[in-house]
């Protein structure tokens, strides 16, 4: 994956006229602007590119890389919300209330388990209160 990232950065820099390759800061600004225009796909692409540049220029333990990774995660959450709404709308039109057993339900139950583990000890869970 890192090799592919390096090739993408190298190709981008070779294809662009000298001095015009986008910087990490410019890509993050472009991503924010795309997000504000609700152009989520473009925001994701810009953020992925910024993350690649951050890894190459600053390292995978840098704050720049962490900021790009966090932004990408946030954009995926926004995209996931839109996709879940789309799926619910289509299911509803077919008279179905929820997803079939599979990835979607597995992820849901994994999140429930993670949330249960975050409960302070000694406090009853919803199941224990019943």
mmCIF file of C-alpha atoms in Angstrom:
data_model
loop_
_atom_site.group_PDB
_atom_site.id
_atom_site.type_symbol
_atom_site.label_atom_id
_atom_site.label_comp_id
_atom_site.label_asym_id
_atom_site.label_seq_id
_atom_site.Cartn_x
_atom_site.Cartn_y
_atom_site.Cartn_z
ATOM 1 C CA UNK A 1 0.000 0.000 0.000
ATOM 2 C CA UNK A 2 2.826 2.395 0.870
ATOM 3 C CA UNK A 3 4.504 1.664 -2.472
ATOM 4 C CA UNK A 4 1.290 2.529 -4.307
ATOM 5 C CA UNK A 5 1.016 5.740 -2.269
ATOM 6 C CA UNK A 6 4.570 6.699 -3.152
ATOM 7 C CA UNK A 7 3.903 6.026 -6.837
ATOM 8 C CA UNK A 8 0.769 8.185 -6.753
ATOM 9 C CA UNK A 9 2.652 11.074 -5.172
ATOM 10 C CA UNK A 10 5.584 10.680 -7.579
ATOM 11 C CA UNK A 11 3.296 10.531 -10.623
ATOM 12 C CA UNK A 12 1.335 13.565 -9.424
ATOM 13 C CA UNK A 13 4.506 15.559 -8.950
ATOM 14 C CA UNK A 14 5.977 14.490 -12.303
ATOM 15 C CA UNK A 15 2.762 15.247 -14.213
ATOM 16 C CA UNK A 16 2.424 18.727 -12.743
ATOM 17 C CA UNK A 17 4.496 21.703 -13.855
ATOM 18 C CA UNK A 18 7.340 22.528 -11.447
ATOM 19 C CA UNK A 19 6.138 24.216 -8.281
ATOM 20 C CA UNK A 20 2.468 23.473 -8.933
ATOM 21 C CA UNK A 21 2.061 20.114 -7.156
ATOM 22 C CA UNK A 22 -0.610 20.475 -4.479
ATOM 23 C CA UNK A 23 0.626 20.728 -0.935
ATOM 24 C CA UNK A 24 -0.797 18.909 2.054
ATOM 25 C CA UNK A 25 -2.330 22.169 3.289
ATOM 26 C CA UNK A 26 -3.885 22.947 -0.101
ATOM 27 C CA UNK A 27 -5.375 19.462 -0.361
ATOM 28 C CA UNK A 28 -6.862 19.670 3.139
ATOM 29 C CA UNK A 29 -8.315 23.102 2.323
ATOM 30 C CA UNK A 30 -9.751 21.693 -0.918
ATOM 31 C CA UNK A 31 -11.253 18.785 1.029
ATOM 32 C CA UNK A 32 -12.894 21.144 3.516
ATOM 33 C CA UNK A 33 -14.278 23.284 0.719
ATOM 34 C CA UNK A 34 -15.682 20.191 -1.026
ATOM 35 C CA UNK A 35 -17.237 19.024 2.238
ATOM 36 C CA UNK A 36 -18.886 22.408 2.764
ATOM 37 C CA UNK A 37 -20.366 22.161 -0.749
ATOM 38 C CA UNK A 38 -21.596 18.647 0.161
ATOM 39 C CA UNK A 39 -19.342 17.148 -2.510
ATOM 40 C CA UNK A 40 -18.354 14.233 -0.286
ATOM 41 C CA UNK A 41 -16.738 12.041 -2.945
ATOM 42 C CA UNK A 42 -14.379 14.859 -3.958
ATOM 43 C CA UNK A 43 -13.657 15.648 -0.298
ATOM 44 C CA UNK A 44 -12.703 12.007 0.252
ATOM 45 C CA UNK A 45 -10.414 11.960 -2.795
ATOM 46 C CA UNK A 46 -8.654 15.172 -1.694
ATOM 47 C CA UNK A 47 -8.266 13.901 1.860
ATOM 48 C CA UNK A 48 -6.879 10.554 0.679
ATOM 49 C CA UNK A 49 -4.347 12.431 -1.433
ATOM 50 C CA UNK A 50 -3.459 14.671 1.526
ATOM 51 C CA UNK A 51 -3.032 11.595 3.712
ATOM 52 C CA UNK A 52 -0.662 10.059 1.170
ATOM 53 C CA UNK A 53 1.367 13.255 0.974
ATOM 54 C CA UNK A 54 1.442 13.534 4.762
ATOM 55 C CA UNK A 55 2.772 9.970 5.038
ATOM 56 C CA UNK A 56 5.505 10.661 2.482
ATOM 57 C CA UNK A 57 6.457 14.185 3.589
ATOM 58 C CA UNK A 58 5.966 14.015 7.364
ATOM 59 C CA UNK A 59 5.743 10.316 8.237
ATOM 60 C CA UNK A 60 2.962 8.022 9.349
ATOM 61 C CA UNK A 61 3.331 9.127 12.993
ATOM 62 C CA UNK A 62 3.016 12.861 12.239
ATOM 63 C CA UNK A 63 0.221 15.179 13.301
ATOM 64 C CA UNK A 64 -0.471 15.948 9.651
ATOM 65 C CA UNK A 65 -1.025 12.269 8.931
ATOM 66 C CA UNK A 66 -3.230 11.945 12.036
ATOM 67 C CA UNK A 67 -5.284 14.990 11.023
ATOM 68 C CA UNK A 68 -5.809 13.632 7.510
ATOM 69 C CA UNK A 69 -6.721 10.190 8.890
ATOM 70 C CA UNK A 70 -9.224 11.758 11.289
ATOM 71 C CA UNK A 71 -10.737 13.881 8.533
ATOM 72 C CA UNK A 72 -11.039 10.841 6.273
ATOM 73 C CA UNK A 73 -12.774 8.896 9.031
ATOM 74 C CA UNK A 74 -15.205 11.775 9.552
ATOM 75 C CA UNK A 75 -15.940 11.938 5.823
ATOM 76 C CA UNK A 76 -16.583 8.201 5.734
ATOM 77 C CA UNK A 77 -19.052 8.658 8.615
ATOM 78 C CA UNK A 78 -20.909 11.303 6.599
ATOM 79 C CA UNK A 79 -20.881 9.099 3.526
ATOM 80 C CA UNK A 80 -22.022 6.104 5.608
ATOM 81 C CA UNK A 81 -24.942 8.107 6.990
ATOM 82 C CA UNK A 82 -26.056 8.975 3.460
ATOM 83 C CA UNK A 83 -25.669 5.365 2.316
ATOM 84 C CA UNK A 84 -27.629 4.038 5.311
ATOM 85 C CA UNK A 85 -30.426 6.507 4.575
ATOM 86 C CA UNK A 86 -30.467 5.436 0.927
ATOM 87 C CA UNK A 87 -30.587 1.750 1.920
ATOM 88 C CA UNK A 88 -33.415 2.399 4.413
ATOM 89 C CA UNK A 89 -35.413 4.279 1.778
ATOM 90 C CA UNK A 90 -35.069 1.471 -0.757
ATOM 91 C CA UNK A 91 -35.903 -1.200 1.832
ATOM 92 C CA UNK A 92 -38.948 0.764 2.937
ATOM 93 C CA UNK A 93 -40.176 0.980 -0.655
ATOM 94 C CA UNK A 94 -39.960 -2.831 -0.738
ATOM 95 C CA UNK A 95 -41.773 -3.168 2.587
ATOM 96 C CA UNK A 96 -38.731 -4.276 4.565
ATOM 97 C CA UNK A 97 -37.799 -2.617 7.846
ATOM 98 C CA UNK A 98 -34.148 -3.517 8.307
ATOM 99 C CA UNK A 99 -31.127 -5.211 6.795
ATOM 100 C CA UNK A 100 -30.697 -8.921 6.230
ATOM 101 C CA UNK A 101 -28.190 -10.708 8.417
ATOM 102 C CA UNK A 102 -24.740 -9.978 7.057
ATOM 103 C CA UNK A 103 -22.069 -7.297 7.214
ATOM 104 C CA UNK A 104 -24.445 -4.496 8.162
ATOM 105 C CA UNK A 105 -25.933 -6.406 11.093
ATOM 106 C CA UNK A 106 -22.508 -7.712 12.181
ATOM 107 C CA UNK A 107 -21.116 -4.168 12.305
ATOM 108 C CA UNK A 108 -24.156 -3.012 14.281
ATOM 109 C CA UNK A 109 -23.750 -5.772 16.880
ATOM 110 C CA UNK A 110 -19.996 -5.122 17.114
ATOM 111 C CA UNK A 111 -20.721 -1.446 17.849
ATOM 112 C CA UNK A 112 -23.244 -2.451 20.516
ATOM 113 C CA UNK A 113 -20.646 -4.709 22.149
ATOM 114 C CA UNK A 114 -18.039 -1.910 22.067
ATOM 115 C CA UNK A 115 -20.502 0.515 23.650
ATOM 116 C CA UNK A 116 -21.324 -1.990 26.407
ATOM 117 C CA UNK A 117 -17.636 -2.245 27.260
ATOM 118 C CA UNK A 118 -17.498 1.534 27.735
ATOM 119 C CA UNK A 119 -20.206 1.489 30.402
ATOM 120 C CA UNK A 120 -18.837 2.360 33.825
ATOM 121 C CA UNK A 121 -18.525 -0.742 35.983
ATOM 122 C CA UNK A 122 -21.220 -1.190 38.554
ATOM 123 C CA UNK A 123 -23.928 0.491 36.466
ATOM 124 C CA UNK A 124 -26.616 -1.850 35.150
ATOM 125 C CA UNK A 125 -26.975 -2.229 31.417
ATOM 126 C CA UNK A 126 -30.365 -1.874 29.736
ATOM 127 C CA UNK A 127 -30.762 -5.674 29.774
ATOM 128 C CA UNK A 128 -30.044 -5.833 33.533
ATOM 129 C CA UNK A 129 -32.659 -3.180 34.311
ATOM 130 C CA UNK A 130 -35.450 -5.234 32.742
#
